[in-house]
Amino acid sequence: MEPSKLTIGVVVATCLTYRGGLYDIAQSVSETTGTLIKHIWDDANANWTTDDVVLRDGAGKDIQLSQLEFGVRVSTSHPYVNKGELGLGMNSTFLSALASAQKITSKTYSFFWGIDSTISDTPRNGSLVLGGYDHALRGCREGMVVELTGLSLQSISGNTQNIMGESGKLQACVVPTLSTVLMLPYQYWDTMAEIMGVEPSPSNNGTSGALFYGVASIKPKSATFTGNLSITINDAVTVTIPNEQLIFDEPLIAGNGRVMRNPDWKNIPIVKYMDLDRNMPRIGGMFFSSAALMVNHDKNEFTIAPVQESAAAQKLMGIDTANDCVAAVEGGETKVFDTPAPVAQSPDTAHSSGVTVGAIAGIVVGIIAAVAIAAGIAFVMWKRQRTAANLKSAPVQELEAGHEGVPITEKHGHSIVEMPAGQIYEGAVEMDGTDRPIEAPAYTPKERI
């Protein structure tokens, strides 16, 4: 966001911290005006500009991308969207620019949130690796995504209490931009709160209005639970959120831009939602304090794996999709490993009955691929694959002449998934040029009587 666009009364230092920095066009000597017409469908309230961008890697080396086009946000519709966001999606112009400049050999990125210093006295550096992943983070062989098969609270004494009850499974969408561990239907949060014995704060209906907007806010005297939260994905991998990352003093931004801790309230990084028909569970960025995410757009694969409990020296691994190999990156040089052939899949594994229609873009999360990489270390990945058998056709609905319902707002991780599950018209509407086109609804439209 430009400094000139700040809301009257907003302290610049506070905004710098909350939004993650400011881009000042007036201070640039290489900036040129971008082309807005290419971005009219992006649903982002931004001015587009082109400027030279310099990236500094972990080794202190600078990588320059000449005249990269990016959006400078004019405003944001909600405080939940609290940071500048780097687009790393399937059609990311940022990853494409790095690949075209031969700075990376695959459109892969890996993400680790780390342990936030705003909530912990023992912080741990997070990381974003472009073109590969940090091998030193890997704590076990498995990695998979999207299906929550277990949620439980574990006390210090070892007792485990199930949160999911008889429901069994939940489809979840991975949204690393969310400042939360999980976003869940309200009944699961109610069960958690009852087990933990916590009482909601009286303000904002028991939710935080500070740095981690929308997460649960509780009374400090009720924060007596000392155990951990365990999250199991696809009956294969369990990620544990330790108590210090589960219950913490509410972080807030002071007028000087420094993040302080407010002991008057406690936060639990869980967001609950009530609109069950128009929303779905999400795995947020803070989940990746205890796990790591890797996305390979070239192979249409994404992986989640637990991380080592203690920090280790970074060991970057570059992925070359074209040559199907993995290389260790050390001091700017690479050491190539021979990649073993993929492990064969059994029919039962490839068509697991536990795999159903996934949450991401309505695509089936189907085939399990055991891929051996980096000296035989295996990760189990879920490939997203369309199959005619898994795609259900919706009944035909007559187009209406008028508009009904509430128009789409900005597309952010807190309100939608890749195909929005809410904020759409109830009925089909003609594209008459008065509003932006909308994506197909994530539920079956009801027949009008």
PDB file of N, CA and C in Angstrom, residues 229-307:
ATOM      1  N   LEU A 229      -2.404 -29.622  21.038  1.00  0.00           N
ATOM      2  CA  LEU A 229      -3.406 -29.963  20.026  1.00  0.00           C
ATOM      3  C   LEU A 229      -2.757 -30.845  18.968  1.00  0.00           C
ATOM      4  N   SER A 230      -3.365 -32.006  18.696  1.00  0.00           N
ATOM      5  CA  SER A 230      -2.852 -32.915  17.667  1.00  0.00           C
ATOM      6  C   SER A 230      -3.796 -32.920  16.475  1.00  0.00           C
ATOM      7  N   ILE A 231      -3.231 -32.802  15.280  1.00  0.00           N
ATOM      8  CA  ILE A 231      -3.998 -32.759  14.035  1.00  0.00           C
ATOM      9  C   ILE A 231      -3.487 -33.872  13.133  1.00  0.00           C
ATOM     10  N   THR A 232      -4.370 -34.788  12.775  1.00  0.00           N
ATOM     11  CA  THR A 232      -3.983 -35.911  11.918  1.00  0.00           C
ATOM     12  C   THR A 232      -4.526 -35.691  10.518  1.00  0.00           C
ATOM     13  N   ILE A 233      -3.677 -35.885   9.522  1.00  0.00           N
ATOM     14  CA  ILE A 233      -4.043 -35.685   8.123  1.00  0.00           C
ATOM     15  C   ILE A 233      -4.021 -37.028   7.409  1.00  0.00           C
ATOM     16  N   ASN A 234      -5.184 -37.395   6.866  1.00  0.00           N
ATOM     17  CA  ASN A 234      -5.321 -38.583   6.028  1.00  0.00           C
ATOM     18  C   ASN A 234      -4.903 -39.877   6.716  1.00  0.00           C
ATOM     19  N   ASP A 235      -5.083 -39.929   8.031  1.00  0.00           N
ATOM     20  CA  ASP A 235      -4.750 -41.121   8.818  1.00  0.00           C
ATOM     21  C   ASP A 235      -3.290 -41.517   8.678  1.00  0.00           C
ATOM     22  N   ALA A 236      -2.422 -40.582   8.312  1.00  0.00           N
ATOM     23  CA  ALA A 236      -1.031 -40.951   8.044  1.00  0.00           C
ATOM     24  C   ALA A 236      -0.030 -40.131   8.835  1.00  0.00           C
ATOM     25  N   VAL A 237      -0.268 -38.855   8.977  1.00  0.00           N
ATOM     26  CA  VAL A 237       0.693 -37.970   9.636  1.00  0.00           C
ATOM     27  C   VAL A 237      -0.024 -37.162  10.711  1.00  0.00           C
ATOM     28  N   THR A 238       0.573 -37.084  11.884  1.00  0.00           N
ATOM     29  CA  THR A 238       0.029 -36.284  12.975  1.00  0.00           C
ATOM     30  C   THR A 238       0.978 -35.134  13.286  1.00  0.00           C
ATOM     31  N   VAL A 239       0.442 -33.927  13.258  1.00  0.00           N
ATOM     32  CA  VAL A 239       1.199 -32.716  13.562  1.00  0.00           C
ATOM     33  C   VAL A 239       0.725 -32.193  14.913  1.00  0.00           C
ATOM     34  N   THR A 240       1.659 -31.909  15.801  1.00  0.00           N
ATOM     35  CA  THR A 240       1.324 -31.448  17.147  1.00  0.00           C
ATOM     36  C   THR A 240       1.602 -29.956  17.291  1.00  0.00           C
ATOM     37  N   ILE A 241       0.592 -29.221  17.716  1.00  0.00           N
ATOM     38  CA  ILE A 241       0.740 -27.798  18.020  1.00  0.00           C
ATOM     39  C   ILE A 241       0.989 -27.686  19.521  1.00  0.00           C
ATOM     40  N   PRO A 242       2.198 -27.318  19.951  1.00  0.00           N
ATOM     41  CA  PRO A 242       2.503 -27.263  21.385  1.00  0.00           C
ATOM     42  C   PRO A 242       1.732 -26.158  22.092  1.00  0.00           C
ATOM     43  N   ASN A 243       1.652 -26.274  23.397  1.00  0.00           N
ATOM     44  CA  ASN A 243       0.824 -25.371  24.191  1.00  0.00           C
ATOM     45  C   ASN A 243       1.202 -23.905  24.022  1.00  0.00           C
ATOM     46  N   GLU A 244       2.506 -23.609  23.897  1.00  0.00           N
ATOM     47  CA  GLU A 244       2.911 -22.204  23.793  1.00  0.00           C
ATOM     48  C   GLU A 244       2.442 -21.558  22.497  1.00  0.00           C
ATOM     49  N   GLN A 245       2.137 -22.373  21.478  1.00  0.00           N
ATOM     50  CA  GLN A 245       1.599 -21.845  20.229  1.00  0.00           C
ATOM     51  C   GLN A 245       0.084 -21.997  20.161  1.00  0.00           C
ATOM     52  N   LEU A 246      -0.492 -22.640  21.177  1.00  0.00           N
ATOM     53  CA  LEU A 246      -1.933 -22.872  21.221  1.00  0.00           C
ATOM     54  C   LEU A 246      -2.650 -21.827  22.075  1.00  0.00           C
ATOM     55  N   ILE A 247      -2.046 -21.432  23.182  1.00  0.00           N
ATOM     56  CA  ILE A 247      -2.624 -20.424  24.075  1.00  0.00           C
ATOM     57  C   ILE A 247      -1.539 -19.401  24.399  1.00  0.00           C
ATOM     58  N   PHE A 248      -1.787 -18.141  24.076  1.00  0.00           N
ATOM     59  CA  PHE A 248      -0.746 -17.131  24.279  1.00  0.00           C
ATOM     60  C   PHE A 248      -1.380 -15.765  24.522  1.00  0.00           C
ATOM     61  N   ASP A 249      -0.597 -14.866  25.131  1.00  0.00           N
ATOM     62  CA  ASP A 249      -1.060 -13.491  25.341  1.00  0.00           C
ATOM     63  C   ASP A 249      -1.371 -12.841  23.996  1.00  0.00           C
ATOM     64  N   GLU A 250      -2.439 -12.060  23.956  1.00  0.00           N
ATOM     65  CA  GLU A 250      -2.871 -11.449  22.698  1.00  0.00           C
ATOM     66  C   GLU A 250      -1.845 -10.435  22.195  1.00  0.00           C
ATOM     67  N   PRO A 251      -1.281 -10.640  20.996  1.00  0.00           N
ATOM     68  CA  PRO A 251      -0.342  -9.654  20.445  1.00  0.00           C
ATOM     69  C   PRO A 251      -1.103  -8.437  19.906  1.00  0.00           C
ATOM     70  N   LEU A 252      -0.545  -7.277  20.101  1.00  0.00           N
ATOM     71  CA  LEU A 252      -1.128  -6.065  19.535  1.00  0.00           C
ATOM     72  C   LEU A 252      -0.009  -5.125  19.111  1.00  0.00           C
ATOM     73  N   ILE A 253      -0.319  -4.224  18.198  1.00  0.00           N
ATOM     74  CA  ILE A 253       0.681  -3.305  17.662  1.00  0.00           C
ATOM     75  C   ILE A 253       0.553  -1.958  18.358  1.00  0.00           C
ATOM     76  N   ALA A 254       1.653  -1.514  18.972  1.00  0.00           N
ATOM     77  CA  ALA A 254       1.672  -0.213  19.647  1.00  0.00           C
ATOM     78  C   ALA A 254       1.808   0.903  18.617  1.00  0.00           C
ATOM     79  N   GLY A 255       1.655   2.136  19.081  1.00  0.00           N
ATOM     80  CA  GLY A 255       1.723   3.284  18.186  1.00  0.00           C
ATOM     81  C   GLY A 255       3.064   3.464  17.520  1.00  0.00           C
ATOM     82  N   ASN A 256       4.139   2.923  18.131  1.00  0.00           N
ATOM     83  CA  ASN A 256       5.466   3.039  17.522  1.00  0.00           C
ATOM     84  C   ASN A 256       5.770   1.907  16.549  1.00  0.00           C
ATOM     85  N   GLY A 257       4.776   1.042  16.296  1.00  0.00           N
ATOM     86  CA  GLY A 257       4.958  -0.048  15.353  1.00  0.00           C
ATOM     87  C   GLY A 257       5.471  -1.333  15.971  1.00  0.00           C
ATOM     88  N   ARG A 258       5.858  -1.306  17.236  1.00  0.00           N
ATOM     89  CA  ARG A 258       6.347  -2.506  17.906  1.00  0.00           C
ATOM     90  C   ARG A 258       5.169  -3.398  18.299  1.00  0.00           C
ATOM     91  N   VAL A 259       5.388  -4.696  18.208  1.00  0.00           N
ATOM     92  CA  VAL A 259       4.364  -5.653  18.620  1.00  0.00           C
ATOM     93  C   VAL A 259       4.536  -5.953  20.103  1.00  0.00           C
ATOM     94  N   MET A 260       3.484  -5.742  20.857  1.00  0.00           N
ATOM     95  CA  MET A 260       3.489  -5.975  22.296  1.00  0.00           C
ATOM     96  C   MET A 260       2.557  -7.147  22.610  1.00  0.00           C
ATOM     97  N   ARG A 261       2.654  -7.669  23.825  1.00  0.00           N
ATOM     98  CA  ARG A 261       1.751  -8.723  24.277  1.00  0.00           C
ATOM     99  C   ARG A 261       0.842  -8.175  25.369  1.00  0.00           C
ATOM    100  N   ASN A 262      -0.442  -8.399  25.189  1.00  0.00           N
ATOM    101  CA  ASN A 262      -1.441  -7.909  26.128  1.00  0.00           C
ATOM    102  C   ASN A 262      -1.903  -9.062  27.019  1.00  0.00           C
ATOM    103  N   PRO A 263      -1.455  -9.111  28.279  1.00  0.00           N
ATOM    104  CA  PRO A 263      -1.826 -10.227  29.158  1.00  0.00           C
ATOM    105  C   PRO A 263      -3.276 -10.182  29.616  1.00  0.00           C
ATOM    106  N   ASP A 264      -4.001  -9.107  29.291  1.00  0.00           N
ATOM    107  CA  ASP A 264      -5.397  -9.003  29.708  1.00  0.00           C
ATOM    108  C   ASP A 264      -6.284 -10.000  28.976  1.00  0.00           C
ATOM    109  N   TRP A 265      -5.818 -10.465  27.801  1.00  0.00           N
ATOM    110  CA  TRP A 265      -6.576 -11.450  27.034  1.00  0.00           C
ATOM    111  C   TRP A 265      -5.629 -12.513  26.504  1.00  0.00           C
ATOM    112  N   LYS A 266      -6.163 -13.702  26.304  1.00  0.00           N
ATOM    113  CA  LYS A 266      -5.410 -14.795  25.703  1.00  0.00           C
ATOM    114  C   LYS A 266      -6.023 -15.118  24.338  1.00  0.00           C
ATOM    115  N   ASN A 267      -5.178 -15.530  23.400  1.00  0.00           N
ATOM    116  CA  ASN A 267      -5.636 -15.952  22.077  1.00  0.00           C
ATOM    117  C   ASN A 267      -5.411 -17.440  21.882  1.00  0.00           C
ATOM    118  N   ILE A 268      -6.317 -18.063  21.149  1.00  0.00           N
ATOM    119  CA  ILE A 268      -6.155 -19.432  20.658  1.00  0.00           C
ATOM    120  C   ILE A 268      -6.313 -19.349  19.146  1.00  0.00           C
ATOM    121  N   PRO A 269      -5.310 -19.755  18.344  1.00  0.00           N
ATOM    122  CA  PRO A 269      -5.344 -19.519  16.899  1.00  0.00           C
ATOM    123  C   PRO A 269      -6.284 -20.452  16.140  1.00  0.00           C
ATOM    124  N   ILE A 270      -7.553 -20.411  16.521  1.00  0.00           N
ATOM    125  CA  ILE A 270      -8.614 -21.148  15.844  1.00  0.00           C
ATOM    126  C   ILE A 270      -9.690 -20.146  15.455  1.00  0.00           C
ATOM    127  N   VAL A 271     -10.119 -20.173  14.205  1.00  0.00           N
ATOM    128  CA  VAL A 271     -11.220 -19.335  13.735  1.00  0.00           C
ATOM    129  C   VAL A 271     -12.429 -20.235  13.525  1.00  0.00           C
ATOM    130  N   LYS A 272     -13.540 -19.872  14.119  1.00  0.00           N
ATOM    131  CA  LYS A 272     -14.765 -20.656  13.927  1.00  0.00           C
ATOM    132  C   LYS A 272     -15.669 -19.949  12.919  1.00  0.00           C
ATOM    133  N   TYR A 273     -16.500 -20.714  12.229  1.00  0.00           N
ATOM    134  CA  TYR A 273     -17.464 -20.102  11.318  1.00  0.00           C
ATOM    135  C   TYR A 273     -18.823 -20.773  11.488  1.00  0.00           C
ATOM    136  N   MET A 274     -19.859 -20.006  11.183  1.00  0.00           N
ATOM    137  CA  MET A 274     -21.232 -20.454  11.396  1.00  0.00           C
ATOM    138  C   MET A 274     -21.912 -20.900  10.105  1.00  0.00           C
ATOM    139  N   ASP A 275     -21.507 -20.306   8.966  1.00  0.00           N
ATOM    140  CA  ASP A 275     -22.186 -20.568   7.693  1.00  0.00           C
ATOM    141  C   ASP A 275     -21.703 -21.893   7.112  1.00  0.00           C
ATOM    142  N   LEU A 276     -22.229 -22.989   7.632  1.00  0.00           N
ATOM    143  CA  LEU A 276     -21.728 -24.315   7.278  1.00  0.00           C
ATOM    144  C   LEU A 276     -21.952 -24.655   5.810  1.00  0.00           C
ATOM    145  N   ASP A 277     -23.012 -24.125   5.205  1.00  0.00           N
ATOM    146  CA  ASP A 277     -23.310 -24.456   3.816  1.00  0.00           C
ATOM    147  C   ASP A 277     -22.452 -23.679   2.830  1.00  0.00           C
ATOM    148  N   ARG A 278     -21.810 -22.593   3.297  1.00  0.00           N
ATOM    149  CA  ARG A 278     -21.080 -21.736   2.370  1.00  0.00           C
ATOM    150  C   ARG A 278     -19.620 -21.588   2.749  1.00  0.00           C
ATOM    151  N   ASN A 279     -19.141 -22.436   3.613  1.00  0.00           N
ATOM    152  CA  ASN A 279     -17.762 -22.320   4.040  1.00  0.00           C
ATOM    153  C   ASN A 279     -17.190 -23.707   4.242  1.00  0.00           C
ATOM    154  N   MET A 280     -15.912 -23.767   4.559  1.00  0.00           N
ATOM    155  CA  MET A 280     -15.272 -25.057   4.761  1.00  0.00           C
ATOM    156  C   MET A 280     -14.048 -24.887   5.643  1.00  0.00           C
ATOM    157  N   PRO A 281     -13.574 -25.971   6.262  1.00  0.00           N
ATOM    158  CA  PRO A 281     -12.370 -25.877   7.099  1.00  0.00           C
ATOM    159  C   PRO A 281     -11.155 -25.463   6.292  1.00  0.00           C
ATOM    160  N   ARG A 282     -10.208 -24.813   6.988  1.00  0.00           N
ATOM    161  CA  ARG A 282      -8.964 -24.395   6.359  1.00  0.00           C
ATOM    162  C   ARG A 282      -7.793 -24.659   7.295  1.00  0.00           C
ATOM    163  N   ILE A 283      -6.683 -25.009   6.713  1.00  0.00           N
ATOM    164  CA  ILE A 283      -5.413 -25.087   7.430  1.00  0.00           C
ATOM    165  C   ILE A 283      -4.685 -23.781   7.154  1.00  0.00           C
ATOM    166  N   GLY A 284      -4.406 -23.005   8.206  1.00  0.00           N
ATOM    167  CA  GLY A 284      -3.792 -21.699   8.042  1.00  0.00           C
ATOM    168  C   GLY A 284      -2.286 -21.726   8.176  1.00  0.00           C
ATOM    169  N   GLY A 285      -1.680 -20.555   8.010  1.00  0.00           N
ATOM    170  CA  GLY A 285      -0.225 -20.453   8.010  1.00  0.00           C
ATOM    171  C   GLY A 285       0.412 -20.874   9.316  1.00  0.00           C
ATOM    172  N   MET A 286      -0.244 -20.603  10.468  1.00  0.00           N
ATOM    173  CA  MET A 286       0.363 -20.921  11.751  1.00  0.00           C
ATOM    174  C   MET A 286       0.434 -22.425  12.006  1.00  0.00           C
ATOM    175  N   PHE A 287      -0.321 -23.204  11.255  1.00  0.00           N
ATOM    176  CA  PHE A 287      -0.172 -24.662  11.297  1.00  0.00           C
ATOM    177  C   PHE A 287       1.258 -25.054  10.926  1.00  0.00           C
ATOM    178  N   PHE A 288       1.849 -24.228  10.057  1.00  0.00           N
ATOM    179  CA  PHE A 288       3.192 -24.533   9.563  1.00  0.00           C
ATOM    180  C   PHE A 288       4.278 -24.001  10.490  1.00  0.00           C
ATOM    181  N   SER A 289       3.931 -23.850  11.765  1.00  0.00           N
ATOM    182  CA  SER A 289       4.946 -23.728  12.803  1.00  0.00           C
ATOM    183  C   SER A 289       5.465 -25.110  13.178  1.00  0.00           C
ATOM    184  N   SER A 290       4.637 -26.129  12.923  1.00  0.00           N
ATOM    185  CA  SER A 290       4.993 -27.503  13.274  1.00  0.00           C
ATOM    186  C   SER A 290       5.058 -28.414  12.059  1.00  0.00           C
ATOM    187  N   ALA A 291       4.844 -27.863  10.884  1.00  0.00           N
ATOM    188  CA  ALA A 291       4.900 -28.636   9.642  1.00  0.00           C
ATOM    189  C   ALA A 291       5.446 -27.734   8.544  1.00  0.00           C
ATOM    190  N   ALA A 292       5.777 -28.324   7.405  1.00  0.00           N
ATOM    191  CA  ALA A 292       6.270 -27.561   6.254  1.00  0.00           C
ATOM    192  C   ALA A 292       5.422 -27.899   5.035  1.00  0.00           C
ATOM    193  N   LEU A 293       5.225 -26.911   4.187  1.00  0.00           N
ATOM    194  CA  LEU A 293       4.435 -27.066   2.968  1.00  0.00           C
ATOM    195  C   LEU A 293       5.335 -26.946   1.754  1.00  0.00           C
ATOM    196  N   MET A 294       5.160 -27.831   0.777  1.00  0.00           N
ATOM    197  CA  MET A 294       5.859 -27.708  -0.499  1.00  0.00           C
ATOM    198  C   MET A 294       4.832 -27.827  -1.619  1.00  0.00           C
ATOM    199  N   VAL A 295       4.886 -26.902  -2.575  1.00  0.00           N
ATOM    200  CA  VAL A 295       3.974 -26.899  -3.715  1.00  0.00           C
ATOM    201  C   VAL A 295       4.794 -26.926  -4.992  1.00  0.00           C
ATOM    202  N   ASN A 296       4.511 -27.863  -5.875  1.00  0.00           N
ATOM    203  CA  ASN A 296       5.179 -27.960  -7.170  1.00  0.00           C
ATOM    204  C   ASN A 296       4.121 -27.802  -8.252  1.00  0.00           C
ATOM    205  N   HIS A 297       4.025 -26.591  -8.814  1.00  0.00           N
ATOM    206  CA  HIS A 297       3.012 -26.334  -9.833  1.00  0.00           C
ATOM    207  C   HIS A 297       3.305 -27.087 -11.122  1.00  0.00           C
ATOM    208  N   ASP A 298       4.584 -27.362 -11.388  1.00  0.00           N
ATOM    209  CA  ASP A 298       4.927 -28.081 -12.611  1.00  0.00           C
ATOM    210  C   ASP A 298       4.321 -29.482 -12.624  1.00  0.00           C
ATOM    211  N   LYS A 299       4.266 -30.115 -11.465  1.00  0.00           N
ATOM    212  CA  LYS A 299       3.718 -31.471 -11.364  1.00  0.00           C
ATOM    213  C   LYS A 299       2.306 -31.488 -10.787  1.00  0.00           C
ATOM    214  N   ASN A 300       1.780 -30.307 -10.462  1.00  0.00           N
ATOM    215  CA  ASN A 300       0.447 -30.216  -9.881  1.00  0.00           C
ATOM    216  C   ASN A 300       0.353 -31.023  -8.590  1.00  0.00           C
ATOM    217  N   GLU A 301       1.386 -30.924  -7.770  1.00  0.00           N
ATOM    218  CA  GLU A 301       1.458 -31.655  -6.518  1.00  0.00           C
ATOM    219  C   GLU A 301       1.731 -30.697  -5.366  1.00  0.00           C
ATOM    220  N   PHE A 302       1.250 -31.055  -4.213  1.00  0.00           N
ATOM    221  CA  PHE A 302       1.602 -30.304  -3.026  1.00  0.00           C
ATOM    222  C   PHE A 302       1.710 -31.265  -1.854  1.00  0.00           C
ATOM    223  N   THR A 303       2.620 -30.937  -0.918  1.00  0.00           N
ATOM    224  CA  THR A 303       3.017 -31.855   0.139  1.00  0.00           C
ATOM    225  C   THR A 303       3.051 -31.156   1.488  1.00  0.00           C
ATOM    226  N   ILE A 304       2.601 -31.858   2.513  1.00  0.00           N
ATOM    227  CA  ILE A 304       2.746 -31.392   3.890  1.00  0.00           C
ATOM    228  C   ILE A 304       3.537 -32.440   4.653  1.00  0.00           C
ATOM    229  N   ALA A 305       4.517 -31.999   5.428  1.00  0.00           N
ATOM    230  CA  ALA A 305       5.317 -32.929   6.224  1.00  0.00           C
ATOM    231  C   ALA A 305       5.645 -32.297   7.566  1.00  0.00           C
ATOM    232  N   PRO A 306       5.650 -33.081   8.651  1.00  0.00           N
ATOM    233  CA  PRO A 306       6.066 -32.551   9.960  1.00  0.00           C
ATOM    234  C   PRO A 306       7.518 -32.096   9.915  1.00  0.00           C
ATOM    235  N   VAL A 307       7.873 -31.176  10.795  1.00  0.00           N
ATOM    236  CA  VAL A 307       9.247 -30.669  10.837  1.00  0.00           C
ATOM    237  C   VAL A 307       9.948 -31.174  12.090  1.00  0.00           C
TER     238      VAL A 307
END
